[in-house]
């Protein structure tokens, strides 16, 4: 195989992914490219990796409530779903990573100076591999909304950032999942930058009694489709 081998190209569905320039989302004005994109040949390692053998992801890496001595503050939740390809086939053994704010809406990150408390028992990052059915599962706390400086009195709806690899490093999807019925969604320039309303709604998880565990945690389900007309929208990879 040549070092200039390329992954197969797939048609990009219309309206699903946000444009690189979404003027209401302020920082895209600075970072959106002004010249047409040029596709670079992919390197062999981008096409053949990652090879994530057993033991790289720890058995508790999926549980964000058990990374410290005590339990974090907030509403304990389970977020789970399947990673699927265009044809609805499961994608097993794929790395799913998450990061999020704590229950008060603050990230454990030096740049975040929001006047909300840090939680010494919550780092806000986790990862897991999908199982044979393509299923991932995280235990965490429901993140809080937080202000940002995009426009006056701007608040981000509660969300969890997700990063997924398909079968190669070059097949990375970075996105965010939101919670249903959040009144902030309609005013969020990131969420609203996804042109197709049906595609936008694919970023909402839904509450499930089947996933909810008695006397323990509320359960939410969210499937992720990596390509095709029903694919899950890409979403800004910002810490925000
Ligand atoms: Fe965020």
PDB file of C-alpha atoms and ligand atoms in Angstrom:
ATOM      1  CA  UNK A   1       0.000   0.000   0.000  1.00  0.00           C
ATOM      2  CA  UNK A   2       1.358   3.415  -0.911  1.00  0.00           C
ATOM      3  CA  UNK A   3       1.812   6.138   1.678  1.00  0.00           C
ATOM      4  CA  UNK A   4      -0.576   8.224  -0.391  1.00  0.00           C
ATOM      5  CA  UNK A   5      -3.472   5.786  -0.160  1.00  0.00           C
ATOM      6  CA  UNK A   6      -6.789   7.491   0.443  1.00  0.00           C
ATOM      7  CA  UNK A   7      -9.867   6.410   2.301  1.00  0.00           C
ATOM      8  CA  UNK A   8     -12.952   5.857   0.189  1.00  0.00           C
ATOM      9  CA  UNK A   9     -14.901   9.080  -0.369  1.00  0.00           C
ATOM     10  CA  UNK A  10     -18.518   9.244   0.682  1.00  0.00           C
ATOM     11  CA  UNK A  11     -21.137  11.790  -0.351  1.00  0.00           C
ATOM     12  CA  UNK A  12     -21.759  14.424   2.318  1.00  0.00           C
ATOM     13  CA  UNK A  13     -25.473  14.677   3.075  1.00  0.00           C
ATOM     14  CA  UNK A  14     -27.043  18.118   2.642  1.00  0.00           C
ATOM     15  CA  UNK A  15     -28.049  20.152   5.660  1.00  0.00           C
ATOM     16  CA  UNK A  16     -26.735  17.701   8.238  1.00  0.00           C
ATOM     17  CA  UNK A  17     -23.429  19.255   9.199  1.00  0.00           C
ATOM     18  CA  UNK A  18     -23.044  22.911  10.199  1.00  0.00           C
ATOM     19  CA  UNK A  19     -21.264  25.148   7.683  1.00  0.00           C
ATOM     20  CA  UNK A  20     -17.726  26.139   8.618  1.00  0.00           C
ATOM     21  CA  UNK A  21     -18.904  29.751   8.710  1.00  0.00           C
ATOM     22  CA  UNK A  22     -21.990  30.316  10.864  1.00  0.00           C
ATOM     23  CA  UNK A  23     -21.952  34.090  11.523  1.00  0.00           C
ATOM     24  CA  UNK A  24     -24.177  33.875  14.636  1.00  0.00           C
ATOM     25  CA  UNK A  25     -21.567  31.568  16.150  1.00  0.00           C
ATOM     26  CA  UNK A  26     -18.942  34.241  16.614  1.00  0.00           C
ATOM     27  CA  UNK A  27     -15.682  32.281  16.590  1.00  0.00           C
ATOM     28  CA  UNK A  28     -16.414  30.695  13.212  1.00  0.00           C
ATOM     29  CA  UNK A  29     -15.926  34.152  11.669  1.00  0.00           C
ATOM     30  CA  UNK A  30     -12.259  33.973  12.615  1.00  0.00           C
ATOM     31  CA  UNK A  31     -11.532  30.333  11.974  1.00  0.00           C
ATOM     32  CA  UNK A  32     -13.614  29.532   8.897  1.00  0.00           C
ATOM     33  CA  UNK A  33     -11.332  29.078   5.885  1.00  0.00           C
ATOM     34  CA  UNK A  34     -11.573  31.784   3.233  1.00  0.00           C
ATOM     35  CA  UNK A  35     -10.072  29.624   0.496  1.00  0.00           C
ATOM     36  CA  UNK A  36     -11.504  26.407  -0.941  1.00  0.00           C
ATOM     37  CA  UNK A  37     -10.413  23.318   0.977  1.00  0.00           C
ATOM     38  CA  UNK A  38      -7.673  21.121  -0.419  1.00  0.00           C
ATOM     39  CA  UNK A  39      -7.758  17.481   0.532  1.00  0.00           C
ATOM     40  CA  UNK A  40      -4.402  16.176   1.680  1.00  0.00           C
ATOM     41  CA  UNK A  41      -3.403  12.591   0.941  1.00  0.00           C
ATOM     42  CA  UNK A  42      -3.804  10.472   4.009  1.00  0.00           C
ATOM     43  CA  UNK A  43      -0.870   8.756   5.627  1.00  0.00           C
ATOM     44  CA  UNK A  44      -0.836   5.031   6.208  1.00  0.00           C
ATOM     45  CA  UNK A  45      -1.122   5.415   9.972  1.00  0.00           C
ATOM     46  CA  UNK A  46      -4.273   7.511   9.596  1.00  0.00           C
ATOM     47  CA  UNK A  47      -5.939   4.780   7.591  1.00  0.00           C
ATOM     48  CA  UNK A  48      -4.797   1.725   9.496  1.00  0.00           C
ATOM     49  CA  UNK A  49      -5.073   3.018  13.091  1.00  0.00           C
ATOM     50  CA  UNK A  50      -6.176   3.120  15.800  1.00  0.00           C
ATOM     51  CA  UNK A  51      -5.426  -0.369  17.013  1.00  0.00           C
ATOM     52  CA  UNK A  52      -6.826  -0.297  20.509  1.00  0.00           C
ATOM     53  CA  UNK A  53      -5.954  -3.533  22.189  1.00  0.00           C
ATOM     54  CA  UNK A  54      -7.432  -4.753  25.404  1.00  0.00           C
ATOM     55  CA  UNK A  55      -6.109  -3.057  28.488  1.00  0.00           C
ATOM     56  CA  UNK A  56      -5.726   0.409  27.032  1.00  0.00           C
ATOM     57  CA  UNK A  57      -9.128   1.481  28.278  1.00  0.00           C
ATOM     58  CA  UNK A  58      -9.627   0.752  31.963  1.00  0.00           C
ATOM     59  CA  UNK A  59     -12.772  -0.947  33.299  1.00  0.00           C
ATOM     60  CA  UNK A  60     -13.863   2.221  35.130  1.00  0.00           C
ATOM     61  CA  UNK A  61     -12.925   4.767  32.483  1.00  0.00           C
ATOM     62  CA  UNK A  62     -16.604   4.931  31.447  1.00  0.00           C
ATOM     63  CA  UNK A  63     -17.762   5.939  34.946  1.00  0.00           C
ATOM     64  CA  UNK A  64     -17.177   9.635  35.591  1.00  0.00           C
ATOM     65  CA  UNK A  65     -18.673   9.329  39.082  1.00  0.00           C
ATOM     66  CA  UNK A  66     -15.949   6.994  40.331  1.00  0.00           C
ATOM     67  CA  UNK A  67     -12.737   8.755  39.442  1.00  0.00           C
ATOM     68  CA  UNK A  68     -12.142  10.305  42.860  1.00  0.00           C
ATOM     69  CA  UNK A  69     -12.513   9.457  46.533  1.00  0.00           C
ATOM     70  CA  UNK A  70     -16.046  10.785  46.835  1.00  0.00           C
ATOM     71  CA  UNK A  71     -18.996  11.049  44.493  1.00  0.00           C
ATOM     72  CA  UNK A  72     -19.585  14.193  42.473  1.00  0.00           C
ATOM     73  CA  UNK A  73     -22.500  16.511  43.174  1.00  0.00           C
ATOM     74  CA  UNK A  74     -25.469  16.408  40.843  1.00  0.00           C
ATOM     75  CA  UNK A  75     -28.015  14.166  39.177  1.00  0.00           C
ATOM     76  CA  UNK A  76     -26.485  10.784  38.392  1.00  0.00           C
ATOM     77  CA  UNK A  77     -27.317   9.661  34.841  1.00  0.00           C
ATOM     78  CA  UNK A  78     -26.512   6.837  32.435  1.00  0.00           C
ATOM     79  CA  UNK A  79     -25.942   7.753  28.796  1.00  0.00           C
ATOM     80  CA  UNK A  80     -25.814   4.863  26.374  1.00  0.00           C
ATOM     81  CA  UNK A  81     -26.475   4.045  22.736  1.00  0.00           C
ATOM     82  CA  UNK A  82     -25.101   2.363  19.661  1.00  0.00           C
ATOM     83  CA  UNK A  83     -22.548   3.484  17.103  1.00  0.00           C
ATOM     84  CA  UNK A  84     -23.801   2.549  13.642  1.00  0.00           C
ATOM     85  CA  UNK A  85     -22.747   2.904  10.050  1.00  0.00           C
ATOM     86  CA  UNK A  86     -24.901   4.099   7.174  1.00  0.00           C
ATOM     87  CA  UNK A  87     -26.584   0.715   6.822  1.00  0.00           C
ATOM     88  CA  UNK A  88     -27.445   0.410  10.516  1.00  0.00           C
ATOM     89  CA  UNK A  89     -24.614  -2.043  11.136  1.00  0.00           C
ATOM     90  CA  UNK A  90     -22.945  -1.905  14.525  1.00  0.00           C
ATOM     91  CA  UNK A  91     -19.414  -0.547  14.799  1.00  0.00           C
ATOM     92  CA  UNK A  92     -17.727  -2.576  17.545  1.00  0.00           C
ATOM     93  CA  UNK A  93     -14.460  -1.821  19.343  1.00  0.00           C
ATOM     94  CA  UNK A  94     -14.513   1.856  18.513  1.00  0.00           C
ATOM     95  CA  UNK A  95     -13.179   4.426  20.938  1.00  0.00           C
ATOM     96  CA  UNK A  96     -15.790   6.808  22.370  1.00  0.00           C
ATOM     97  CA  UNK A  97     -14.524   9.706  24.485  1.00  0.00           C
ATOM     98  CA  UNK A  98     -16.583  12.276  26.391  1.00  0.00           C
ATOM     99  CA  UNK A  99     -15.927  15.523  28.232  1.00  0.00           C
ATOM    100  CA  UNK A 100     -18.328  17.818  30.013  1.00  0.00           C
ATOM    101  CA  UNK A 101     -18.940  20.532  32.608  1.00  0.00           C
ATOM    102  CA  UNK A 102     -19.886  19.612  36.171  1.00  0.00           C
ATOM    103  CA  UNK A 103     -23.390  19.929  37.611  1.00  0.00           C
ATOM    104  CA  UNK A 104     -22.830  23.636  38.263  1.00  0.00           C
ATOM    105  CA  UNK A 105     -21.820  24.278  34.653  1.00  0.00           C
ATOM    106  CA  UNK A 106     -18.074  24.560  35.145  1.00  0.00           C
ATOM    107  CA  UNK A 107     -15.236  22.702  33.455  1.00  0.00           C
ATOM    108  CA  UNK A 108     -12.259  21.476  35.446  1.00  0.00           C
ATOM    109  CA  UNK A 109      -9.998  23.504  33.178  1.00  0.00           C
ATOM    110  CA  UNK A 110      -7.794  26.532  33.878  1.00  0.00           C
ATOM    111  CA  UNK A 111      -9.389  28.561  31.102  1.00  0.00           C
ATOM    112  CA  UNK A 112     -12.874  28.215  32.557  1.00  0.00           C
ATOM    113  CA  UNK A 113     -13.336  31.081  35.015  1.00  0.00           C
ATOM    114  CA  UNK A 114     -17.129  30.904  35.239  1.00  0.00           C
ATOM    115  CA  UNK A 115     -18.185  31.896  38.781  1.00  0.00           C
ATOM    116  CA  UNK A 116     -19.561  28.468  39.604  1.00  0.00           C
ATOM    117  CA  UNK A 117     -17.966  25.935  41.969  1.00  0.00           C
ATOM    118  CA  UNK A 118     -15.515  23.295  40.874  1.00  0.00           C
ATOM    119  CA  UNK A 119     -16.278  19.815  42.158  1.00  0.00           C
ATOM    120  CA  UNK A 120     -13.235  18.057  43.652  1.00  0.00           C
ATOM    121  CA  UNK A 121     -14.850  14.731  42.829  1.00  0.00           C
ATOM    122  CA  UNK A 122     -15.507  15.431  39.178  1.00  0.00           C
ATOM    123  CA  UNK A 123     -12.986  15.720  36.368  1.00  0.00           C
ATOM    124  CA  UNK A 124     -15.547  15.447  33.579  1.00  0.00           C
ATOM    125  CA  UNK A 125     -13.748  13.139  31.125  1.00  0.00           C
ATOM    126  CA  UNK A 126     -14.311   9.483  30.269  1.00  0.00           C
ATOM    127  CA  UNK A 127     -13.895   6.907  27.540  1.00  0.00           C
ATOM    128  CA  UNK A 128     -14.943   3.406  26.542  1.00  0.00           C
ATOM    129  CA  UNK A 129     -14.895   0.995  23.634  1.00  0.00           C
ATOM    130  CA  UNK A 130     -18.100  -0.100  21.938  1.00  0.00           C
ATOM    131  CA  UNK A 131     -19.089  -3.728  22.454  1.00  0.00           C
ATOM    132  CA  UNK A 132     -19.964  -6.322  19.791  1.00  0.00           C
ATOM    133  CA  UNK A 133     -23.360  -4.615  19.249  1.00  0.00           C
ATOM    134  CA  UNK A 134     -21.694  -1.222  18.857  1.00  0.00           C
ATOM    135  CA  UNK A 135     -22.948  -0.095  22.249  1.00  0.00           C
ATOM    136  CA  UNK A 136     -21.220   2.437  24.467  1.00  0.00           C
ATOM    137  CA  UNK A 137     -22.253   3.299  28.037  1.00  0.00           C
ATOM    138  CA  UNK A 138     -21.264   6.077  30.414  1.00  0.00           C
ATOM    139  CA  UNK A 139     -22.222   6.811  34.000  1.00  0.00           C
ATOM    140  CA  UNK A 140     -21.918  10.491  34.809  1.00  0.00           C
ATOM    141  CA  UNK A 141     -23.795  13.451  36.264  1.00  0.00           C
ATOM    142  CA  UNK A 142     -26.063  15.725  34.309  1.00  0.00           C
ATOM    143  CA  UNK A 143     -23.993  18.745  33.257  1.00  0.00           C
ATOM    144  CA  UNK A 144     -25.158  22.261  34.029  1.00  0.00           C
ATOM    145  CA  UNK A 145     -25.708  25.066  31.548  1.00  0.00           C
ATOM    146  CA  UNK A 146     -23.017  27.752  31.496  1.00  0.00           C
ATOM    147  CA  UNK A 147     -22.555  31.255  30.148  1.00  0.00           C
ATOM    148  CA  UNK A 148     -20.272  32.040  27.243  1.00  0.00           C
ATOM    149  CA  UNK A 149     -19.338  35.252  25.536  1.00  0.00           C
ATOM    150  CA  UNK A 150     -20.759  34.700  22.090  1.00  0.00           C
ATOM    151  CA  UNK A 151     -23.391  37.422  22.537  1.00  0.00           C
ATOM    152  CA  UNK A 152     -25.022  39.269  25.472  1.00  0.00           C
ATOM    153  CA  UNK A 153     -26.466  36.899  28.070  1.00  0.00           C
ATOM    154  CA  UNK A 154     -25.482  33.825  26.050  1.00  0.00           C
ATOM    155  CA  UNK A 155     -25.819  30.441  27.781  1.00  0.00           C
ATOM    156  CA  UNK A 156     -24.956  27.063  26.381  1.00  0.00           C
ATOM    157  CA  UNK A 157     -27.602  24.374  26.826  1.00  0.00           C
ATOM    158  CA  UNK A 158     -26.531  21.376  28.906  1.00  0.00           C
ATOM    159  CA  UNK A 159     -24.446  19.074  26.715  1.00  0.00           C
ATOM    160  CA  UNK A 160     -21.811  16.363  26.688  1.00  0.00           C
ATOM    161  CA  UNK A 161     -19.016  16.467  24.113  1.00  0.00           C
ATOM    162  CA  UNK A 162     -18.357  13.225  22.242  1.00  0.00           C
ATOM    163  CA  UNK A 163     -15.436  12.120  20.086  1.00  0.00           C
ATOM    164  CA  UNK A 164     -15.589   8.892  18.115  1.00  0.00           C
ATOM    165  CA  UNK A 165     -13.238   7.079  15.839  1.00  0.00           C
ATOM    166  CA  UNK A 166     -14.647   4.845  13.126  1.00  0.00           C
ATOM    167  CA  UNK A 167     -12.223   2.316  11.737  1.00  0.00           C
ATOM    168  CA  UNK A 168      -9.407   4.822  11.360  1.00  0.00           C
ATOM    169  CA  UNK A 169      -8.000   8.007  12.877  1.00  0.00           C
ATOM    170  CA  UNK A 170      -9.149   9.791   9.732  1.00  0.00           C
ATOM    171  CA  UNK A 171     -12.745   8.823  10.476  1.00  0.00           C
ATOM    172  CA  UNK A 172     -13.238  10.951  13.560  1.00  0.00           C
ATOM    173  CA  UNK A 173     -16.588  12.425  14.532  1.00  0.00           C
ATOM    174  CA  UNK A 174     -16.636  15.172  17.155  1.00  0.00           C
ATOM    175  CA  UNK A 175     -20.050  16.252  18.315  1.00  0.00           C
ATOM    176  CA  UNK A 176     -22.244  17.055  21.294  1.00  0.00           C
ATOM    177  CA  UNK A 177     -25.357  15.468  22.764  1.00  0.00           C
ATOM    178  CA  UNK A 178     -28.109  17.588  24.300  1.00  0.00           C
ATOM    179  CA  UNK A 179     -31.032  16.864  26.566  1.00  0.00           C
ATOM    180  CA  UNK A 180     -34.632  17.056  25.328  1.00  0.00           C
ATOM    181  CA  UNK A 181     -36.840  20.025  26.225  1.00  0.00           C
ATOM    182  CA  UNK A 182     -33.936  22.318  27.101  1.00  0.00           C
ATOM    183  CA  UNK A 183     -35.251  25.890  26.656  1.00  0.00           C
ATOM    184  CA  UNK A 184     -31.772  27.109  25.727  1.00  0.00           C
ATOM    185  CA  UNK A 185     -31.523  24.992  22.573  1.00  0.00           C
ATOM    186  CA  UNK A 186     -33.418  27.370  20.295  1.00  0.00           C
ATOM    187  CA  UNK A 187     -31.122  30.245  21.267  1.00  0.00           C
ATOM    188  CA  UNK A 188     -27.847  28.363  20.963  1.00  0.00           C
ATOM    189  CA  UNK A 189     -25.937  29.454  17.852  1.00  0.00           C
ATOM    190  CA  UNK A 190     -23.965  26.178  17.808  1.00  0.00           C
ATOM    191  CA  UNK A 191     -27.033  23.947  17.897  1.00  0.00           C
ATOM    192  CA  UNK A 192     -28.922  26.219  15.515  1.00  0.00           C
ATOM    193  CA  UNK A 193     -26.025  26.254  13.040  1.00  0.00           C
ATOM    194  CA  UNK A 194     -27.084  22.785  11.879  1.00  0.00           C
ATOM    195  CA  UNK A 195     -29.267  23.652   8.897  1.00  0.00           C
ATOM    196  CA  UNK A 196     -31.729  20.744   8.847  1.00  0.00           C
ATOM    197  CA  UNK A 197     -34.039  20.726  11.913  1.00  0.00           C
ATOM    198  CA  UNK A 198     -34.391  16.938  11.695  1.00  0.00           C
ATOM    199  CA  UNK A 199     -30.615  16.552  11.750  1.00  0.00           C
ATOM    200  CA  UNK A 200     -30.443  18.950  14.710  1.00  0.00           C
ATOM    201  CA  UNK A 201     -32.872  16.803  16.663  1.00  0.00           C
ATOM    202  CA  UNK A 202     -30.587  13.818  16.136  1.00  0.00           C
ATOM    203  CA  UNK A 203     -28.307  15.461  18.703  1.00  0.00           C
ATOM    204  CA  UNK A 204     -30.950  15.050  21.423  1.00  0.00           C
ATOM    205  CA  UNK A 205     -30.812  12.021  23.663  1.00  0.00           C
ATOM    206  CA  UNK A 206     -34.089  10.693  25.018  1.00  0.00           C
ATOM    207  CA  UNK A 207     -35.010   9.518  28.454  1.00  0.00           C
ATOM    208  CA  UNK A 208     -35.616   5.766  28.715  1.00  0.00           C
ATOM    209  CA  UNK A 209     -37.252   3.832  31.511  1.00  0.00           C
ATOM    210  CA  UNK A 210     -35.474   0.693  30.303  1.00  0.00           C
ATOM    211  CA  UNK A 211     -32.090   2.307  30.850  1.00  0.00           C
ATOM    212  CA  UNK A 212     -33.072   4.049  34.083  1.00  0.00           C
ATOM    213  CA  UNK A 213     -31.872   2.012  37.068  1.00  0.00           C
ATOM    214  CA  UNK A 214     -34.161   1.863  40.132  1.00  0.00           C
ATOM    215  CA  UNK A 215     -32.963   3.923  43.100  1.00  0.00           C
ATOM    216  CA  UNK A 216     -29.766   4.728  41.235  1.00  0.00           C
ATOM    217  CA  UNK A 217     -29.720   6.772  38.016  1.00  0.00           C
ATOM    218  CA  UNK A 218     -31.855   8.185  35.219  1.00  0.00           C
ATOM    219  CA  UNK A 219     -31.112   6.636  31.833  1.00  0.00           C
ATOM    220  CA  UNK A 220     -30.766   8.357  28.476  1.00  0.00           C
ATOM    221  CA  UNK A 221     -30.294   6.800  25.058  1.00  0.00           C
ATOM    222  CA  UNK A 222     -28.540   8.281  22.063  1.00  0.00           C
ATOM    223  CA  UNK A 223     -27.475   6.434  18.923  1.00  0.00           C
ATOM    224  CA  UNK A 224     -24.714   7.796  16.719  1.00  0.00           C
ATOM    225  CA  UNK A 225     -24.661   7.227  12.966  1.00  0.00           C
ATOM    226  CA  UNK A 226     -21.297   7.879  11.374  1.00  0.00           C
ATOM    227  CA  UNK A 227     -22.350   8.645   7.808  1.00  0.00           C
ATOM    228  CA  UNK A 228     -25.189   8.765   5.296  1.00  0.00           C
ATOM    229  CA  UNK A 229     -28.380  10.825   5.142  1.00  0.00           C
ATOM    230  CA  UNK A 230     -29.282   9.895   8.736  1.00  0.00           C
ATOM    231  CA  UNK A 231     -25.817  10.632  10.067  1.00  0.00           C
ATOM    232  CA  UNK A 232     -25.250  12.396  13.347  1.00  0.00           C
ATOM    233  CA  UNK A 233     -24.189  16.009  12.756  1.00  0.00           C
ATOM    234  CA  UNK A 234     -20.611  17.043  13.394  1.00  0.00           C
ATOM    235  CA  UNK A 235     -20.439  19.690  16.020  1.00  0.00           C
ATOM    236  CA  UNK A 236     -17.805  22.198  17.068  1.00  0.00           C
ATOM    237  CA  UNK A 237     -15.004  20.517  18.948  1.00  0.00           C
ATOM    238  CA  UNK A 238     -14.488  23.513  21.234  1.00  0.00           C
ATOM    239  CA  UNK A 239     -14.132  23.011  24.914  1.00  0.00           C
ATOM    240  CA  UNK A 240     -17.217  25.255  25.042  1.00  0.00           C
TER     241      UNK A 240
HETATM  242 FE1  LIG B   1     -19.063  22.412  26.316  1.00  0.00          FE
END
